Short mmCIF file of C-alpha atoms and ligand atoms in Angstrom, two decimals:
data_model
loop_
_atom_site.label_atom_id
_atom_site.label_comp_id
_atom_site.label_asym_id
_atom_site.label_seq_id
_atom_site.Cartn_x
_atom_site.Cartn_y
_atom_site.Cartn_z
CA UNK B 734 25.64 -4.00 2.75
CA UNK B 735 27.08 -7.44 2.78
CA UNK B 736 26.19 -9.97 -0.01
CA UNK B 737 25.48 -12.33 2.94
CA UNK B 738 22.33 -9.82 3.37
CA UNK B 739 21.49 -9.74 0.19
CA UNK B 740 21.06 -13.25 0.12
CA UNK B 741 18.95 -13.25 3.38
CA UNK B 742 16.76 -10.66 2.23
CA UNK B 743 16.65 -13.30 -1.54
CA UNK B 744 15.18 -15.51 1.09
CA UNK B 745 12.48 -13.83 2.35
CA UNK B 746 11.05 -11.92 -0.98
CA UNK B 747 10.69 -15.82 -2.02
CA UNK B 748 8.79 -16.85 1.61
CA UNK B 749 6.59 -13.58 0.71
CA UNK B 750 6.09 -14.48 -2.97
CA UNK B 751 5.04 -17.75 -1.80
CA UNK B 752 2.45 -16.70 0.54
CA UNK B 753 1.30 -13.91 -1.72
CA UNK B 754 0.42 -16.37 -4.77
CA UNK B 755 -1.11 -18.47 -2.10
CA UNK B 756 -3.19 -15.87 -0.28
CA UNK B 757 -3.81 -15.18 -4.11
CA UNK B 758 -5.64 -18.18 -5.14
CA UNK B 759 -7.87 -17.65 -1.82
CA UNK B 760 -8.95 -14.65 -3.15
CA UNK B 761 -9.73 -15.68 -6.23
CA UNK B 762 -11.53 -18.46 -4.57
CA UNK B 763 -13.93 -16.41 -2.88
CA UNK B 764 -14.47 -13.34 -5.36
CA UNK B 765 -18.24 -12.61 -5.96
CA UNK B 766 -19.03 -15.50 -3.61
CA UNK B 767 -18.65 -13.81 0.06
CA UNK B 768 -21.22 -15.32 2.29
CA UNK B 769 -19.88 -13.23 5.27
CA UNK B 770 -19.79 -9.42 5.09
CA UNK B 771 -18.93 -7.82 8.13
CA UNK B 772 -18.39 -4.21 9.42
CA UNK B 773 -15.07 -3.71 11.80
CA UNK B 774 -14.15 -0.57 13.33
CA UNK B 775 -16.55 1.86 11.44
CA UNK B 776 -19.40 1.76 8.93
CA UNK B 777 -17.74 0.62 5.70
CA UNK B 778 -15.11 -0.75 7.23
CA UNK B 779 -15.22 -4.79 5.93
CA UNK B 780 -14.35 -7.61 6.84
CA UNK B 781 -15.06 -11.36 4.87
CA UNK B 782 -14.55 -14.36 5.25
CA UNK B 783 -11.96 -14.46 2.00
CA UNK B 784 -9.77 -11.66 4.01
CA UNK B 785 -9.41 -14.13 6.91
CA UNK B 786 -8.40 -17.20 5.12
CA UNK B 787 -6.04 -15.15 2.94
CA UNK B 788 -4.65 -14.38 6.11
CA UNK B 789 -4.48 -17.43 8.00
CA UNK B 790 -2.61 -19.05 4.74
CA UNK B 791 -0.27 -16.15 5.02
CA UNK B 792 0.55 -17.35 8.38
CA UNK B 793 1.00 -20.81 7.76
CA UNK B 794 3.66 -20.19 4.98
CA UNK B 795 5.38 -17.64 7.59
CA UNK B 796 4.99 -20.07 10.71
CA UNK B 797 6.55 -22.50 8.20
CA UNK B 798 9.86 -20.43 7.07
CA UNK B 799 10.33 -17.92 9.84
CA UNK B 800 8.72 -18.43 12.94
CA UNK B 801 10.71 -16.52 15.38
CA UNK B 802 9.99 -13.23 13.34
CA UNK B 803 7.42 -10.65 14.80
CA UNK B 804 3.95 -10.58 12.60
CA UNK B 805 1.84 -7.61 12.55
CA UNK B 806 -1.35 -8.68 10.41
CA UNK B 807 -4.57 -6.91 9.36
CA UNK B 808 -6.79 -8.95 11.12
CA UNK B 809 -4.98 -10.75 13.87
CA UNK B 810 -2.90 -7.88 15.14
CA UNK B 811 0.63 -8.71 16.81
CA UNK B 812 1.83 -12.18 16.79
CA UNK B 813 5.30 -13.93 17.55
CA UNK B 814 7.93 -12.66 18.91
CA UNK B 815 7.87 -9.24 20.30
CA UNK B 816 11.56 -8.67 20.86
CA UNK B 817 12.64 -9.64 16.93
CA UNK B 818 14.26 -7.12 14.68
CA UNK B 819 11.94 -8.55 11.82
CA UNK B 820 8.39 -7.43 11.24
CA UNK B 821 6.34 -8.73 8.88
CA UNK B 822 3.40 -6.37 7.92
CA UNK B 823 0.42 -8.29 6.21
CA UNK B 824 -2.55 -7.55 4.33
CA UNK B 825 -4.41 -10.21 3.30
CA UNK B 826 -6.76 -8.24 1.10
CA UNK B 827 -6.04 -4.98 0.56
CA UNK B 828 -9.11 -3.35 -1.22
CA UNK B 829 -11.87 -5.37 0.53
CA UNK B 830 -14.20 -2.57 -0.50
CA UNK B 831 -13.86 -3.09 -3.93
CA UNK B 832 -13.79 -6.75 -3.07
CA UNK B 833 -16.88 -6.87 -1.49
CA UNK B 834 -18.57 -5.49 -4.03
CA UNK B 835 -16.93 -7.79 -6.71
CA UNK B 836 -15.03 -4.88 -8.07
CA UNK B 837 -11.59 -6.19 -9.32
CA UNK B 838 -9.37 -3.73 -7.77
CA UNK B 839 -7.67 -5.63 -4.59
CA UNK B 840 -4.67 -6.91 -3.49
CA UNK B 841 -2.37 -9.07 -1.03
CA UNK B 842 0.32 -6.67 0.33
CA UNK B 843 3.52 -8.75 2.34
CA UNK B 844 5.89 -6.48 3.36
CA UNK B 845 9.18 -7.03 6.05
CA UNK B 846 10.77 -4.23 8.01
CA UNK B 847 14.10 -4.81 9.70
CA UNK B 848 15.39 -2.85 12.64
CA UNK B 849 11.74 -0.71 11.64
CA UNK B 850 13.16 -0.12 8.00
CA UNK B 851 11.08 -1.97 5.10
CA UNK B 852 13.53 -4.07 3.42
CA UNK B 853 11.13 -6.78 1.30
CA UNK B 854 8.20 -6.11 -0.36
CA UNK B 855 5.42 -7.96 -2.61
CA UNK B 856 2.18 -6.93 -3.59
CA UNK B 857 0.11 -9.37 -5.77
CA UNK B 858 -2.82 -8.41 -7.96
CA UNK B 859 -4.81 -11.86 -8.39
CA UNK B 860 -6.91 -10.23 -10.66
CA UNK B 861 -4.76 -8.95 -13.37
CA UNK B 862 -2.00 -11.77 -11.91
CA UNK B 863 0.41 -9.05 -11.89
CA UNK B 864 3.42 -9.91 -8.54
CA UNK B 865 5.36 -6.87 -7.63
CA UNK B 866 8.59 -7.95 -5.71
CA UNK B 867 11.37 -5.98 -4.45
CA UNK B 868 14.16 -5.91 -1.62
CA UNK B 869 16.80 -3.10 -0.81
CA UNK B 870 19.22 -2.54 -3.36
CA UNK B 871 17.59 -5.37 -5.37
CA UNK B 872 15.31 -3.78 -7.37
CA UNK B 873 12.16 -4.07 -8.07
CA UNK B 874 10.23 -6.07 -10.17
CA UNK B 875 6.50 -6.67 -11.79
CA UNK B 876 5.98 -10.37 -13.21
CA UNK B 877 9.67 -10.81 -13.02
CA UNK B 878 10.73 -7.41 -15.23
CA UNK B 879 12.28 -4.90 -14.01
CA UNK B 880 9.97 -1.26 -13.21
CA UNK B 881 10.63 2.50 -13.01
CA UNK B 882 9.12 5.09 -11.97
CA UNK B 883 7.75 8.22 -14.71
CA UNK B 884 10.15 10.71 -15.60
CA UNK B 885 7.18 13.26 -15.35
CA UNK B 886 8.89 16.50 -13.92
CA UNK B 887 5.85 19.02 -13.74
CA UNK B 888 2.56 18.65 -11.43
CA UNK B 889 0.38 20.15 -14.17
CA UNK B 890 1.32 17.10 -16.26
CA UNK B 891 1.19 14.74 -13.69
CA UNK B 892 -1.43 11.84 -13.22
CA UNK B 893 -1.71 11.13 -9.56
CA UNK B 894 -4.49 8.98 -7.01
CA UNK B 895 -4.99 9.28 -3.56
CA UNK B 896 -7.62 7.53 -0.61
CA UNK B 897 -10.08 8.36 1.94
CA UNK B 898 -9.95 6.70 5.03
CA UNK B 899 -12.52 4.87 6.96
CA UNK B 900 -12.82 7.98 10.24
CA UNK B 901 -13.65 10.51 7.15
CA UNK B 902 -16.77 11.24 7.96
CA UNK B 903 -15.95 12.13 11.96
CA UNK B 904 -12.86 14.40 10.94
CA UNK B 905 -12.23 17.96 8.92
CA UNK B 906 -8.46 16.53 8.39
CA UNK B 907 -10.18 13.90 5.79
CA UNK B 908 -7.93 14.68 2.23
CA UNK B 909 -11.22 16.11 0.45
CA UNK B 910 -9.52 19.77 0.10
CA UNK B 911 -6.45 18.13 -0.94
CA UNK B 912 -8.34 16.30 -3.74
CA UNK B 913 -9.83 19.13 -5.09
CA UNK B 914 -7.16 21.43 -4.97
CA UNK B 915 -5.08 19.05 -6.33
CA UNK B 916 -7.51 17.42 -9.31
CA UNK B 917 -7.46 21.60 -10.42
CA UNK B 918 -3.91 21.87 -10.61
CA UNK B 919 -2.54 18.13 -12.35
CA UNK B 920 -4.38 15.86 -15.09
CA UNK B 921 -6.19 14.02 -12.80
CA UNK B 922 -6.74 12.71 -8.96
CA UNK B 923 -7.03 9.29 -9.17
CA UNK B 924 -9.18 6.66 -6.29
CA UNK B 925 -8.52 2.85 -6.26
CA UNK B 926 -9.59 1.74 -3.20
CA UNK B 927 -6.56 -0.13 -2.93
CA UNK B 928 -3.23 1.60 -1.60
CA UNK B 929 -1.17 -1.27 -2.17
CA UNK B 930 -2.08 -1.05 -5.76
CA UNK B 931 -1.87 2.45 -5.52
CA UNK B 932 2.13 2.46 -4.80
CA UNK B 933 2.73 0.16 -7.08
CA UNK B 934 1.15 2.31 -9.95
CA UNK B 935 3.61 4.84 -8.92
CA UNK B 936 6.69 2.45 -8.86
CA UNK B 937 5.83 0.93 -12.42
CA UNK B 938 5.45 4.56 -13.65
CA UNK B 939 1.36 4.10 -14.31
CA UNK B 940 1.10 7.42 -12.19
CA UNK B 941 3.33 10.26 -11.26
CA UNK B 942 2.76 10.25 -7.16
CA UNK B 943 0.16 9.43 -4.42
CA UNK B 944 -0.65 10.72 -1.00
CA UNK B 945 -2.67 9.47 1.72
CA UNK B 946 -3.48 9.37 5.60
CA UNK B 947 -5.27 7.34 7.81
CA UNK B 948 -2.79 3.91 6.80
CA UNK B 949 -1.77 1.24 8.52
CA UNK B 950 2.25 -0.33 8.24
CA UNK B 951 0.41 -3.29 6.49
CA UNK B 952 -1.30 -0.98 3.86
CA UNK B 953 2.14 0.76 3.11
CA UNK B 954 5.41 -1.33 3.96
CA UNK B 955 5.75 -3.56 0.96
CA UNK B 956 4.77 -0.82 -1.02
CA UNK B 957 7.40 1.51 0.36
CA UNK B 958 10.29 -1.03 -0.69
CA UNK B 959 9.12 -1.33 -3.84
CA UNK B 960 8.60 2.44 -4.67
CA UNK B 961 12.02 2.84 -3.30
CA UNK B 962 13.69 0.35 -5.15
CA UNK B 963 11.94 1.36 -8.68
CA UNK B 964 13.39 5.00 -8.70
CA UNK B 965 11.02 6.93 -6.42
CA UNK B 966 10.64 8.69 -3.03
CA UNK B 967 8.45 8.13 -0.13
CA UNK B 968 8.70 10.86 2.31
CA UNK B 969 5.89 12.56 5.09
CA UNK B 970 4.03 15.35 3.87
CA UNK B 971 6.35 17.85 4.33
CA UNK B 972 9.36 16.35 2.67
CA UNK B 973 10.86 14.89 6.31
CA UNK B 974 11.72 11.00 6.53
CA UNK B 975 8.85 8.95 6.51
CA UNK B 976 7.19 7.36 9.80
CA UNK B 977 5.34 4.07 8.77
CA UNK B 978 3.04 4.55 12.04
CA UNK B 979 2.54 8.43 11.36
CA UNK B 980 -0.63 7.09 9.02
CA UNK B 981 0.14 9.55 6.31
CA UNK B 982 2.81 8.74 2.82
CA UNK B 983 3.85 11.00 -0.09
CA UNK B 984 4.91 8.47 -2.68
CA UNK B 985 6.49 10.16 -6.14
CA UNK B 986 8.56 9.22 -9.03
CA UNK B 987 10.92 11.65 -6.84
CA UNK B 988 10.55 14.56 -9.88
CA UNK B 989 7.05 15.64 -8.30
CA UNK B 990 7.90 15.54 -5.32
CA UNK B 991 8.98 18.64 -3.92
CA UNK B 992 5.87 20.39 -5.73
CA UNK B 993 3.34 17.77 -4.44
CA UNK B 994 4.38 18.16 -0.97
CA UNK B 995 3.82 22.08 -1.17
CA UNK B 996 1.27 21.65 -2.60
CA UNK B 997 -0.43 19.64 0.26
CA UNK B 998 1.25 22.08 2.82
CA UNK B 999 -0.78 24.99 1.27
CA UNK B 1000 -4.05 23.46 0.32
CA UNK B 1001 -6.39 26.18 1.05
CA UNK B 1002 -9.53 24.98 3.38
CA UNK B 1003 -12.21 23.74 1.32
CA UNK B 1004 -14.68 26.73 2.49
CA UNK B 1005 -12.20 29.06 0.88
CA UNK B 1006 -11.64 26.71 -2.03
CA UNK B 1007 -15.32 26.80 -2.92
CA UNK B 1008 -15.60 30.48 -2.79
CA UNK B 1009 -13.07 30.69 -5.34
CA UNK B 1010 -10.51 32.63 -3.08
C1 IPD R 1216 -7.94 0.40 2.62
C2 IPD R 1216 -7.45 0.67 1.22
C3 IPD R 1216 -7.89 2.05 0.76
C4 IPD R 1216 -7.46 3.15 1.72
C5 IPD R 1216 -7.93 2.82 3.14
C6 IPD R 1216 -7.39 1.45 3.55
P1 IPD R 1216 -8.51 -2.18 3.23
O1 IPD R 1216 -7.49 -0.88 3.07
O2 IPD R 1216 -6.04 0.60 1.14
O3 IPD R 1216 -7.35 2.38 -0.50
O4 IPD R 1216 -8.01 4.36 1.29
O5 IPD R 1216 -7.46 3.81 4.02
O6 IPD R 1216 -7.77 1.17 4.87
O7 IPD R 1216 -9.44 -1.85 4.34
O8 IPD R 1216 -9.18 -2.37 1.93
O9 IPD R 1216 -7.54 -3.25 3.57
CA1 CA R 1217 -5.49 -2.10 3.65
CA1 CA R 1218 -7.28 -5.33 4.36
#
């Protein structure tokens, strides 16, 4: 990779810090004042008014710096230009459950995939101001110092979290076997409500890995780059390269991972699981 890259890719982690700690002060704007609550695609899936001007001030600082790049945001959908090898993947609010209920777990995730392939990642946590940056072969960083992931080698030491997505309730395929089977056989099966956050745990070495299905690119792409870059692996389920529009992410520190995934391959049904089989 040319330094010439590197610099480009400099570039943009500083266009999507800047519209992170913007976005940021929006949120913190709003928090336990929402006057607009709104359900989107499902019951319990929100919307307020704090995730749409995060958004639109997301845009502006995008529109500003690179407006011939492709957008694919949370609440907008697909905006500028179709045919560009940059996509920008944007959640304004990631964790508007928690949000919504004045719960302090949320944040803004920003990430940029080029040729499909997250390169640039930030996540920012308003509410314990912590801004996670990274870009390929840059590392990665949280408030500007440098993260890793856990050296944890064994599941039954591990620490891990996971999420249930919005269709759970009309699907069997909805990660509650997976989270029992897995809570009996680590230290713990973590739930944030935020999977932005969620990666980021894993890349600063907070937790050991994380699985999920049901995401969007915008919940995941930043958060890809910056597990990446801090040590760790991001693969499908089953160990194969990862599909950011397949929905579902294994995330480790990279030592877990080949346990975690079999794990999830042979999670027994939860019928059998409750009759102790
Ligand atoms: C949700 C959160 C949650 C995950 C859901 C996501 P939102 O995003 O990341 O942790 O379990 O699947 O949709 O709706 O808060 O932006
Ligand atoms: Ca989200
Ligand atoms: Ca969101």
């Amino acid at each position: 990779m040319t330094s010439n890259y590197s610099q480009q890719l400099q570039i943009f982690l500083d266009v999507a810090t800047e519209a992170a700690l913007a976005a940021g002060v929006i949120l913190q704007e709003n928090y336990r004042k929402l006057e607009h609550i709104e359900e989107k695609s499902r019951p319990g899936d929100l919307v307020t008014e704090a995730d749409k001007q995060a958004e639109a001030e997301i845009l502006k600082v995008l529109n500003r710096h690179v407006p011939h790049h492709q957008i694919l945001a949370e609440e907008s959908g697909k905006l500028g230009q179709t045919d560009s090898e940059y996509t920008w993947a944007i959640d304004p609010l990631d964790g508007t459950t928690n949000y919504a209920h004045g719960y302090p777990i949320s944040a803004i995730s920003i990430g940029l995939s080029i040729k499909g392939v997250p390169q640039v990642g930030v996540i920012y946590n308003p509410f314990r101001d912590e801004l996670f940056r990274a870009a390929r072969d840059l590392g990665a960083s949280c408030n500007r110092r440098p993260i890793r992931v856990s050296q944890t080698e064994e599941l039954s030491k591990s620490l891990l979290i996971t999420g249930f997505a919005y269709d759970r309730r009309e699907t069997t395929d909805n990660n509650y076997a997976e989270f029992c089977y897995l809570t009996h056989l680590t230290q713990g099966v973590r739930r944030s409500g935020s999977a932005a956050l969620d990666l980021t745990d894993v890349a600063c070495g907070r937790l050991d890995g994380y699985w999920e299905r049901g995401l969007k690119p915008w919940d995941i792409v930043a958060g890809i780059v910056l597990l990446e870059e801090a040590g760790g692996k991001v693969t499908a389920y089953d160990g194969s390269p990862m599909d950011i529009n397949s929905g579902r992410i294994l995330a480790t520190n990279g030592h877990i991972h080949p346990h975690l995934s079999k794990a999830l391959i042979e999670t027994p049904a939860l019928s059998e699981w409750e009759s102790g089989k």
